[in-house]
Amino acid sequence: MTPEPDWQALTDLDARVVWFPVRHHSPTCARLVTKLIRQMRPAVTLIEGPSDFNDRIDELFLGHDLPIAIYSYTRRSDGQRRGAYYPYCSYSPEWQAIQTSREQEAAVRFIDLPWAEMASLDDASHRYADAELRRGRYVRQLCERFGVEDFDDLWDRLVETQPDLSLADYLERVHQFCGHVRLWEEEISQSDLRREAFMAAGIERALEEFEGRVLVVTGGFHSSALCDWLNGRQEADSTEPAEVDAEPEPMPVERGIALTPYSYEQLDSLSGYNAGMPSPGFYHQVWHDRKQGGEFSYRPLLARVAQALRKRKQVVSTADLIAVETMARALASLRGRTTVWRRDLLDAVTGALVKEELEYGCDSPFLEEVLRVFRGRRRGRLADGAQLPPLVENIRQLLAEHDLVPGRKCERELNLLEPGDLAKSRVLHRLRILEIGGFRRIDGTDFAVRDDLVRLWELWQIGWTPNYDASSIEASRYGTTLDEAATARLVERATGDSHTADELAGILLDAAFAGVEVLTPELIDRLEQQIHQHGEFAAVAGTLRHLLFLYSYDEALGTAGSSQLGQLLREAFTRAAWLLEGLGQSGGQDQQLIEGIRVLVETFELTEHMLDLNREEFLGVLSRVEADHDQLPSIRGAAVGGLWSLHAADTEQVLADLLLFSDVDHLGDFLTGLFHLAREVAQRNPQLVRNIDELLLSFSGDDFLQALPSLRLSFTSFTPREKHHMLTTLFDSLGIREMQPLHALEVDSATAAEALAFEDRLYRTLRKYGIRGADQ
């Protein structure tokens, strides 16, 4: 059970160690910690932050444009690559503590456990989030007591809306609040306990190293625990896991840390365990106004909302703005505030301007614009002198080498048959795989559909974007060079649960676009695992189709004959053949399944000897599918068509199967499968076309009308020229040497079939009643 905090020690401003609790990105915390440092003049300020950045802490004084973040990244022993951020904006208390301490000539140290060493225990990628303070019964009960909606409103009520809050009152209020949040916690996480043990050890080292006073700036949730550690009230073994037999956690095998640009949009988009202070643009205005010595004014924000709405052609009159302001002031007064605040403005806009939209569940442009203005548009930029990861330097070198350095937005067309352009394409695709800002493929040959391969080209849009630097730095978790990083990203995408056919195809095509250099054994192994784990025949066959193209035909991308792709192709072929034999009846997927069988047969025809495929085994699979009485007619037709095209079935066997499916309901489906797999041999076989003709002539008009849709579908496998050849083959087999010209129908085939069916019914009725003309 968590002990009662030592409230006196926590709030003692005269003690050697002063505990300053913060909510990350709080303007009031930032203002008061600045004031405290100037009054206290500590020998050292210890801050909750990544201790593995201490040897580079001088980079924080280079004059960056805020917001920025410290980005920590790691590759663990289980192969996972992850990154986490420690963001800083102008009103972050940690940032103000860092800058003011340097101003007062105090040393600055980060004391938190390096993120790489706790990544397996903590999923939060935003290291200055409020997860600990947001959760729990204590916060819920306080929200109910104060009549506020959530933790953000509660914090505003207790802290941010109190411009005259003194240091002593702040420490008393925030330590009491955060301490009770912790007291009411049912269990403290192992991650928090490990971090606190590490931070406590850092404080003890600082007390030995420095003779003067020490200021400790941490999240309020940790302050009481750290104070207890220092005063001997926290047991050292409380950081040990409860289950000693638990599996060992994956350890970091690679790690890195660097500064990166950040943005208010990134701060505001966080949620769940990553949630922090919302609406950074709003709180930036609060910080700015109070730093200038004045009161916070909401009117500049409201004016920006009005301007933005008018730019969007949204009608907002002066009367509307007056209504919003009047309602906001009334709400603030009702809530006991002396100034209009964030929640008051949001509710006032909703009440005064948003009318029908919310009632009907629609988005409101007014509310959207308020939230956008409250979010702010600030985006950070690193100053010269910041140490950058090796990947960033490698990217810059390659872009310069290939004349692809992003500047003003432009378009570049590449001919993939030209070696120089192909090399440029591979660099650009590796950047795209890593989601580096500023590079976008906007047109070109579609290698997924492959409907037009006459011209092999790409069109890229290249231009500097604000997130170019940040995305390059953040991609460093994947490797130190561009090809290594692209490979690692593809490996990551290929890891995990079974992927859809489109996802696997995307990974394969991206690997081909990026160049054979990225087809490392690890990536091949992951893709093999995905293929082997997949349980859907159509999905694996779809992957097989892409592999076959890349292996057999694709000279442009340099993948034809690749031994790595050959290995994958063999695995996909074997898996697809196995799944085909166990295929049940899958209604509504006939075309996908037939196409899958066609790809299997084509793969066997093209690579039987190159990949040493077992002919006897594959023909056995097709034979068993063809003889399966429980299988769909279309699948059995495709199976016998595959056997026929591979010279493993003769005409007699095909005709025997045709008779099995000669009824109205099944003939068209059987022929669809047969024609799709044996198009060449079918159109030239007189016995087959004559038997089909005899079957169709035996149908009544109504039967023919019923069979027509599936029959029409089956003949779509043939081109008009091939259909004409089939007709010639039929006439030759019937001894008709001179074909009469065929007149074009003045109606469509469906209408003609309906007319024939009506005529057939008419003649049957005439015959039934012995009426003259029935034999015409």
XYZ file of N, CA, C and O in Angstrom, residues 277-424:
592
model
N -1.519 18.036 -22.506
C -2.342 19.253 -22.520
C -2.928 19.438 -23.914
O -2.199 19.430 -24.903
N -4.243 19.602 -24.035
C -4.842 19.814 -25.355
C -4.665 21.262 -25.794
O -4.188 22.113 -25.044
N -5.048 21.535 -27.043
C -5.126 22.904 -27.566
C -3.864 23.720 -27.285
O -3.909 24.755 -26.608
N -2.715 23.309 -27.813
C -1.478 24.047 -27.530
C -1.504 25.491 -28.002
O -0.867 26.356 -27.385
N -2.239 25.780 -29.091
C -2.330 27.159 -29.543
C -3.019 28.053 -28.522
O -2.641 29.219 -28.336
N -4.029 27.521 -27.846
C -4.733 28.283 -26.807
C -3.782 28.584 -25.643
O -3.671 29.736 -25.186
N -3.092 27.554 -25.157
C -2.224 27.757 -23.995
C -0.978 28.568 -24.350
O -0.392 29.231 -23.479
N -0.583 28.528 -25.614
C 0.514 29.409 -26.039
C 0.085 30.867 -25.901
O 0.884 31.712 -25.471
N -1.168 31.170 -26.262
C -1.678 32.537 -26.111
C -1.721 32.930 -24.630
O -1.380 34.055 -24.261
N -2.130 31.993 -23.779
C -2.142 32.251 -22.331
C -0.731 32.588 -21.855
O -0.506 33.569 -21.126
N 0.244 31.761 -22.260
C 1.640 31.976 -21.859
C 2.141 33.332 -22.361
O 2.782 34.088 -21.624
N 1.859 33.620 -23.618
C 2.343 34.860 -24.226
C 1.790 36.079 -23.491
O 2.540 37.011 -23.139
N 0.487 36.100 -23.253
C -0.131 37.266 -22.618
C 0.395 37.476 -21.206
O 0.725 38.602 -20.807
N 0.487 36.400 -20.438
C 0.925 36.539 -19.052
C 2.418 36.824 -18.960
O 2.874 37.520 -18.042
N 3.199 36.332 -19.909
C 4.631 36.623 -19.907
C 4.883 38.105 -20.162
O 5.867 38.672 -19.672
N 3.969 38.720 -20.934
C 4.089 40.150 -21.203
C 3.618 41.006 -20.028
O 3.653 42.228 -20.096
N 3.159 40.352 -18.972
C 2.732 41.073 -17.786
C 1.268 41.440 -17.771
O 0.803 42.127 -16.847
N 0.504 40.970 -18.751
C -0.912 41.302 -18.802
C -1.796 40.112 -18.474
O -1.326 39.036 -18.097
N -3.104 40.346 -18.595
C -4.068 39.275 -18.389
C -4.294 38.535 -19.708
O -4.147 39.114 -20.789
N -4.645 37.281 -19.594
C -4.968 36.518 -20.801
C -6.209 37.094 -21.465
O -7.211 37.370 -20.809
N -6.137 37.276 -22.786
C -7.279 37.760 -23.560
C -7.628 36.730 -24.620
O -6.773 36.325 -25.421
N -8.870 36.335 -24.626
C -9.339 35.356 -25.599
C -9.663 35.988 -26.941
O -9.861 35.297 -27.936
N -9.727 37.311 -27.013
C -10.204 37.976 -28.219
C -9.301 37.755 -29.444
O -9.821 37.598 -30.550
N -7.974 37.775 -29.303
C -7.151 37.453 -30.486
C -7.470 36.074 -31.068
O -7.471 35.884 -32.284
N -7.747 35.111 -30.185
C -8.114 33.773 -30.660
C -9.438 33.812 -31.403
O -9.591 33.217 -32.478
N -10.414 34.540 -30.840
C -11.722 34.634 -31.475
C -11.622 35.349 -32.818
O -12.304 34.979 -33.786
N -10.756 36.356 -32.900
C -10.565 37.071 -34.159
C -9.961 36.148 -35.220
O -10.366 36.177 -36.391
N -9.000 35.289 -34.815
C -8.400 34.353 -35.771
C -9.421 33.323 -36.233
O -9.404 32.894 -37.398
N -10.315 32.923 -35.341
C -11.382 31.997 -35.741
C -12.261 32.643 -36.807
O -12.599 32.027 -37.831
N -12.647 33.894 -36.595
C -13.508 34.602 -37.547
C -12.814 34.736 -38.904
O -13.427 34.512 -39.962
N -11.516 35.091 -38.897
C -10.781 35.226 -40.151
C -10.709 33.892 -40.893
O -10.897 33.837 -42.115
N -10.436 32.825 -40.149
C -10.329 31.508 -40.776
C -11.661 31.073 -41.363
O -11.717 30.498 -42.460
N -12.761 31.340 -40.655
C -14.079 30.961 -41.160
C -14.418 31.728 -42.430
O -14.976 31.165 -43.379
N -14.082 32.993 -42.470
C -14.371 33.793 -43.667
C -13.543 33.338 -44.861
O -14.000 33.379 -45.999
N -12.312 32.879 -44.597
C -11.496 32.321 -45.677
C -12.124 31.052 -46.244
O -11.967 30.739 -47.423
N -12.811 30.337 -45.391
C -13.487 29.105 -45.831
C -14.872 29.383 -46.397
O -15.648 28.463 -46.646
N -15.197 30.671 -46.593
C -16.496 31.092 -47.143
C -17.650 30.714 -46.223
O -18.782 30.488 -46.680
N -17.353 30.637 -44.918
C -18.398 30.388 -43.941
C -18.891 31.737 -43.409
O -18.097 32.581 -43.007
N -20.204 31.925 -43.453
C -20.788 33.199 -43.040
C -20.740 33.318 -41.521
O -21.322 32.514 -40.798
N -19.998 34.311 -41.047
C -19.962 34.599 -39.618
C -20.007 36.115 -39.467
O -19.089 36.821 -39.870
N -21.091 36.581 -38.949
C -21.320 38.020 -38.868
C -20.801 38.576 -37.545
O -20.447 37.834 -36.615
N -20.784 39.911 -37.470
C -20.417 40.564 -36.215
C -21.389 40.178 -35.111
O -20.997 39.973 -33.959
N -22.660 40.051 -35.489
C -23.664 39.645 -34.508
C -23.379 38.237 -33.976
O -23.571 37.959 -32.780
N -22.902 37.338 -34.860
C -22.549 35.988 -34.421
C -21.413 36.028 -33.400
O -21.441 35.338 -32.375
N -20.402 36.849 -33.676
C -19.264 36.947 -32.761
C -19.683 37.542 -31.420
O -19.205 37.115 -30.363
N -20.567 38.529 -31.484
C -21.063 39.112 -30.231
C -21.822 38.068 -29.430
O -21.684 37.967 -28.202
N -22.611 37.233 -30.136
C -23.372 36.182 -29.452
C -22.430 35.171 -28.800
O -22.651 34.730 -27.661
N -21.342 34.811 -29.520
C -20.376 33.865 -28.962
C -19.711 34.461 -27.727
O -19.610 33.807 -26.675
N -19.266 35.703 -27.840
C -18.575 36.323 -26.714
C -19.499 36.481 -25.509
O -19.104 36.227 -24.368
N -20.739 36.896 -25.763
C -21.697 37.074 -24.671
C -21.944 35.761 -23.944
O -21.940 35.689 -22.709
N -22.134 34.701 -24.734
C -22.395 33.396 -24.119
C -21.163 32.886 -23.391
O -21.273 32.309 -22.297
N -19.970 33.102 -23.951
C -18.740 32.642 -23.303
C -18.532 33.337 -21.964
O -18.163 32.705 -20.967
N -18.775 34.640 -21.931
C -18.607 35.375 -20.676
C -19.626 34.926 -19.637
O -19.322 34.823 -18.445
N -20.845 34.650 -20.099
C -21.872 34.172 -19.169
C -21.505 32.802 -18.605
O -21.679 32.541 -17.407
N -20.981 31.920 -19.470
C -20.579 30.594 -19.011
C -19.419 30.683 -18.022
O -19.382 29.962 -17.018
N -18.459 31.566 -18.311
C -17.326 31.733 -17.398
C -17.802 32.209 -16.030
O -17.348 31.717 -14.988
N -18.726 33.172 -16.035
C -19.252 33.681 -14.766
C -19.995 32.589 -14.013
O -19.860 32.432 -12.799
N -20.791 31.820 -14.748
C -21.555 30.732 -14.141
C -20.622 29.697 -13.517
O -20.941 29.098 -12.481
N -19.458 29.500 -14.119
C -18.502 28.506 -13.647
C -17.526 29.073 -12.616
O -16.567 28.397 -12.231
N -17.738 30.298 -12.234
C -16.925 30.894 -11.173
C -15.574 31.377 -11.636
O -14.637 31.483 -10.826
N -15.435 31.687 -12.923
C -14.160 32.149 -13.448
C -14.202 33.656 -13.675
O -15.236 34.209 -14.053
N -13.049 34.282 -13.526
C -12.968 35.733 -13.761
C -12.645 36.050 -15.205
O -12.729 37.204 -15.626
N -12.242 35.044 -15.973
C -11.928 35.261 -17.382
C -12.490 34.113 -18.207
O -12.684 32.991 -17.707
N -12.777 34.415 -19.462
C -13.264 33.380 -20.379
C -12.134 32.391 -20.641
O -10.991 32.784 -20.882
N -12.468 31.095 -20.621
C -11.448 30.062 -20.789
C -11.800 29.133 -21.948
O -12.798 29.318 -22.630
N -10.943 28.164 -22.144
C -11.058 27.257 -23.301
C -12.427 26.600 -23.399
O -13.087 26.643 -24.442
N -12.885 25.989 -22.324
C -14.168 25.285 -22.357
C -15.314 26.258 -22.594
O -16.285 25.931 -23.284
N -15.221 27.454 -22.058
C -16.281 28.445 -22.259
C -16.423 28.802 -23.735
O -17.540 28.908 -24.263
N -15.291 28.989 -24.419
C -15.341 29.337 -25.839
C -15.881 28.182 -26.681
O -16.684 28.391 -27.592
N -15.429 26.973 -26.375
C -15.933 25.811 -27.128
C -17.441 25.662 -26.963
O -18.176 25.461 -27.940
N -17.912 25.777 -25.740
C -19.348 25.634 -25.490
C -20.129 26.795 -26.088
O -21.263 26.619 -26.571
N -19.548 28.012 -26.085
C -20.243 29.172 -26.640
C -20.386 29.039 -28.148
O -21.445 29.351 -28.704
N -19.340 28.591 -28.826
C -19.429 28.382 -30.273
C -20.465 27.313 -30.590
O -21.276 27.450 -31.508
N -20.453 26.241 -29.801
C -21.437 25.172 -30.016
C -22.855 25.694 -29.821
O -23.755 25.405 -30.622
N -23.049 26.503 -28.784
C -24.401 26.992 -28.495
C -24.871 28.090 -29.420
O -26.054 28.140 -29.786
N -23.946 28.984 -29.847
C -24.369 30.149 -30.617
C -24.312 29.939 -32.131
O -25.126 30.508 -32.863
N -23.355 29.140 -32.599
C -23.159 29.013 -34.044
C -23.495 27.639 -34.601
O -23.866 27.519 -35.760
N -23.323 26.610 -33.803
C -23.574 25.252 -34.291
C -25.021 24.908 -34.000
O -25.407 24.779 -32.845
N -25.779 24.736 -35.048
C -27.219 24.520 -34.850
C -27.595 23.105 -35.261
O -27.589 22.180 -34.469
N -27.918 22.920 -36.540
C -28.435 21.619 -36.949
C -27.363 20.537 -37.013
O -27.669 19.351 -36.927
N -26.079 20.928 -37.189
C -25.051 19.931 -37.473
C -24.964 18.849 -36.400
O -24.990 17.650 -36.694
N -24.853 19.256 -35.143
C -24.686 18.269 -34.080
C -25.934 17.433 -33.879
O -25.871 16.255 -33.537
N -27.085 18.056 -34.113
C -28.348 17.319 -33.950
C -28.421 16.152 -34.926
O -28.932 15.088 -34.613
N -27.866 16.366 -36.143
C -27.927 15.318 -37.159
C -26.606 14.541 -37.279
O -26.393 13.800 -38.224
N -25.725 14.734 -36.322
C -24.474 13.991 -36.314
C -23.474 14.443 -37.346
O -22.607 13.668 -37.756
N -23.555 15.677 -37.813
C -22.649 16.191 -38.827
C -21.511 16.984 -38.177
O -21.637 17.488 -37.070
N -20.410 17.097 -38.900
C -19.313 17.938 -38.438
C -19.683 19.397 -38.633
O -20.360 19.760 -39.602
N -19.230 20.225 -37.731
C -19.510 21.655 -37.821
C -18.257 22.402 -38.250
O -17.224 22.298 -37.593
N -18.312 23.176 -39.357
C -17.135 23.953 -39.766
C -16.740 24.984 -38.722
O -15.564 25.311 -38.581
N -17.717 25.500 -37.973
C -17.409 26.492 -36.949
C -16.573 25.861 -35.828
O -15.538 26.389 -35.419
N -17.053 24.706 -35.340
C -16.341 24.043 -34.253
C -14.977 23.536 -34.717
O -13.982 23.610 -33.988
N -14.915 23.038 -35.954
C -13.644 22.576 -36.497
C -12.620 23.698 -36.526
O -11.447 23.509 -36.190
N -13.071 24.889 -36.928
C -12.143 26.007 -37.029
C -11.687 26.492 -35.666
O -10.528 26.877 -35.477
N -12.587 26.463 -34.684
C -12.196 26.821 -33.321
C -11.107 25.866 -32.826
O -10.073 26.286 -32.285
N -11.314 24.572 -33.028
C -10.338 23.581 -32.585
C -9.018 23.735 -33.330
O -7.940 23.547 -32.756
N -9.093 24.098 -34.617
C -7.871 24.296 -35.397
C -7.078 25.500 -34.876
O -5.855 25.454 -34.758
N -7.775 26.586 -34.582
C -7.107 27.771 -34.044
C -6.543 27.463 -32.659
O -5.423 27.860 -32.321
N -7.317 26.756 -31.836
C -6.841 26.375 -30.507
C -5.629 25.438 -30.594
O -4.794 25.417 -29.690
N -5.561 24.666 -31.667
C -4.415 23.764 -31.842
C -3.157 24.567 -32.162
O -2.079 24.253 -31.666
N -3.300 25.567 -32.989
C -2.135 26.357 -33.374
C -1.406 25.738 -34.551
O -1.562 24.553 -34.855
N -0.585 26.561 -35.207
C 0.092 26.092 -36.412
C 1.612 26.084 -36.255
O 2.341 25.923 -37.234
N 2.096 26.277 -35.069
C 3.540 26.357 -34.895
C 4.213 25.023 -35.189
O 3.729 23.963 -34.815
N 5.328 25.131 -35.880
C 6.140 23.958 -36.203
C 7.594 24.325 -35.940
O 8.070 25.374 -36.357
N 8.295 23.457 -35.232
C 9.647 23.769 -34.821
C 10.677 23.608 -35.924
O 10.416 23.019 -36.981
N 11.846 24.139 -35.662
C 12.978 24.017 -36.592
C 14.257 23.982 -35.769
O 14.454 24.791 -34.871
N 15.123 23.037 -36.085
C 16.371 22.905 -35.343
C 17.373 23.954 -35.800
O 17.463 24.283 -36.988
N 18.136 24.459 -34.847
C 19.213 25.393 -35.164
C 20.426 24.624 -35.678
O 20.573 23.418 -35.450
N 21.290 25.324 -36.398
C 22.529 24.704 -36.837
C 23.349 24.284 -35.623
O 23.361 24.964 -34.596
N 24.031 23.161 -35.762
C 24.873 22.682 -34.672
C 24.309 21.479 -33.955
O 25.036 20.806 -33.221
N 23.025 21.186 -34.173
C 22.438 20.002 -33.546
C 22.986 18.747 -34.224
O 23.058 18.673 -35.454
N 23.388 17.787 -33.425
C 23.947 16.545 -33.958
C 22.825 15.688 -34.538
O 21.845 15.396 -33.854
N 22.985 15.293 -35.800
C 21.939 14.547 -36.489
C 22.330 13.080 -36.620
O 23.520 12.751 -36.721
N 21.343 12.171 -36.672
C 21.643 10.746 -36.821
C 22.301 10.457 -38.173
O 22.120 11.205 -39.140
N 23.045 9.358 -38.276
C 23.723 9.012 -39.536
C 22.774 8.896 -40.726
O 23.149 9.234 -41.847
N 21.560 8.409 -40.500
C 20.621 8.257 -41.611
C 20.342 9.594 -42.280
O 20.239 9.678 -43.510
N 20.205 10.650 -41.498
C 19.900 11.966 -42.060
C 21.021 12.404 -42.996
O 20.773 12.907 -44.099
N 22.256 12.198 -42.583
C 23.398 12.566 -43.419
C 23.432 11.714 -44.681
O 23.747 12.199 -45.773
N 23.115 10.425 -44.557
C 23.105 9.540 -45.716
C 22.028 9.951 -46.713
O 22.261 9.947 -47.940
N 20.854 10.334 -46.217
C 19.777 10.801 -47.093
C 20.207 12.060 -47.838
O 20.022 12.180 -49.063
N 20.791 13.003 -47.131
C 21.231 14.247 -47.771
C 22.274 13.968 -48.848
O 22.255 14.562 -49.932
N 23.194 13.051 -48.568
C 24.237 12.706 -49.534
C 23.634 12.096 -50.803
O 24.001 12.464 -51.928
N 22.687 11.159 -50.626
C 22.066 10.499 -51.780
C 21.218 11.470 -52.588
O 21.201 11.415 -53.832
N 20.497 12.355 -51.922
C 19.676 13.323 -52.642
C 20.556 14.256 -53.476
O 20.213 14.602 -54.620
N 21.675 14.672 -52.914
C 22.587 15.530 -53.668
C 23.211 14.765 -54.831
O 23.322 15.288 -55.953
N 23.570 13.513 -54.611
C 24.206 12.696 -55.638
C 23.284 12.473 -56.835
O 23.735 12.443 -57.985
N 21.973 12.346 -56.562
C 21.008 12.068 -57.637
C 20.213 13.305 -58.060
O 19.210 13.172 -58.768
N 20.664 14.465 -57.632
C 20.011 15.727 -57.999
C 18.522 15.705 -57.615
O 17.644 16.039 -58.410
N 18.258 15.315 -56.371
C 16.876 15.214 -55.891
C 16.646 16.053 -54.629
O 15.639 15.864 -53.947
N 17.557 16.974 -54.328
C 17.424 17.770 -53.109
C 16.120 18.564 -53.159
O 15.874 19.291 -54.130
N 15.254 18.418 -52.146
C 13.956 19.108 -52.205
C 14.100 20.610 -51.991
O 14.781 21.050 -51.073
N 13.481 21.353 -52.865
C 13.421 22.811 -52.730
C 11.997 23.245 -52.978
O 11.073 22.778 -52.313
N 11.813 24.141 -53.939
C 10.451 24.509 -54.322
C 9.787 23.314 -55.002
O 10.424 22.538 -55.725
N 8.494 23.161 -54.795
C 7.778 21.991 -55.295
C 7.879 21.921 -56.812
O 7.649 22.899 -57.522
N 8.249 20.736 -57.306
C 8.356 20.529 -58.751
C 8.010 19.076 -59.063
O 7.834 18.252 -58.166
N 7.917 18.770 -60.354
C 7.618 17.417 -60.791
C 8.785 16.870 -61.590
O 9.406 17.586 -62.379
N 9.091 15.573 -61.386
C 10.183 14.914 -62.100
C 9.654 13.632 -62.724
O 9.118 12.765 -62.028
N 9.815 13.517 -64.051
C 9.400 12.305 -64.746
C 10.618 11.411 -64.956
O 11.683 11.875 -65.373
N 10.447 10.118 -64.667
C 11.551 9.167 -64.748
C 11.212 8.052 -65.730
O 10.105 7.508 -65.711
N 12.166 7.723 -66.584
C 12.045 6.603 -67.506
C 12.743 5.411 -66.862
O 13.972 5.396 -66.720
N 11.985 4.410 -66.471
C 12.540 3.299 -65.708
C 13.450 2.394 -66.535
O 14.096 1.498 -65.974
N 13.496 2.591 -67.845
C 14.412 1.817 -68.677
C 15.776 2.485 -68.801
O 16.703 1.904 -69.363
N 15.891 3.716 -68.243
C 17.163 4.416 -68.209
C 17.844 4.152 -66.859
O 17.249 4.402 -65.809
N 19.075 3.644 -66.853
C 19.740 3.300 -65.577
C 19.796 4.458 -64.589
O 19.587 4.259 -63.383
N 20.066 5.662 -65.057
C 20.139 6.800 -64.147
C 18.805 7.099 -63.502
O 18.722 7.359 -62.290
N 17.743 7.077 -64.302
C 16.404 7.329 -63.757
C 15.962 6.201 -62.837
O 15.267 6.434 -61.835
N 16.348 4.975 -63.166
C 15.993 3.845 -62.309
C 16.651 3.989 -60.939
O 16.033 3.718 -59.902
N 17.903 4.449 -60.917
C 18.585 4.666 -59.633
C 17.887 5.750 -58.826
O 17.707 5.620 -57.610
N 17.462 6.830 -59.498
C 16.695 7.881 -58.816
C 15.394 7.314 -58.251
O 14.995 7.612 -57.115
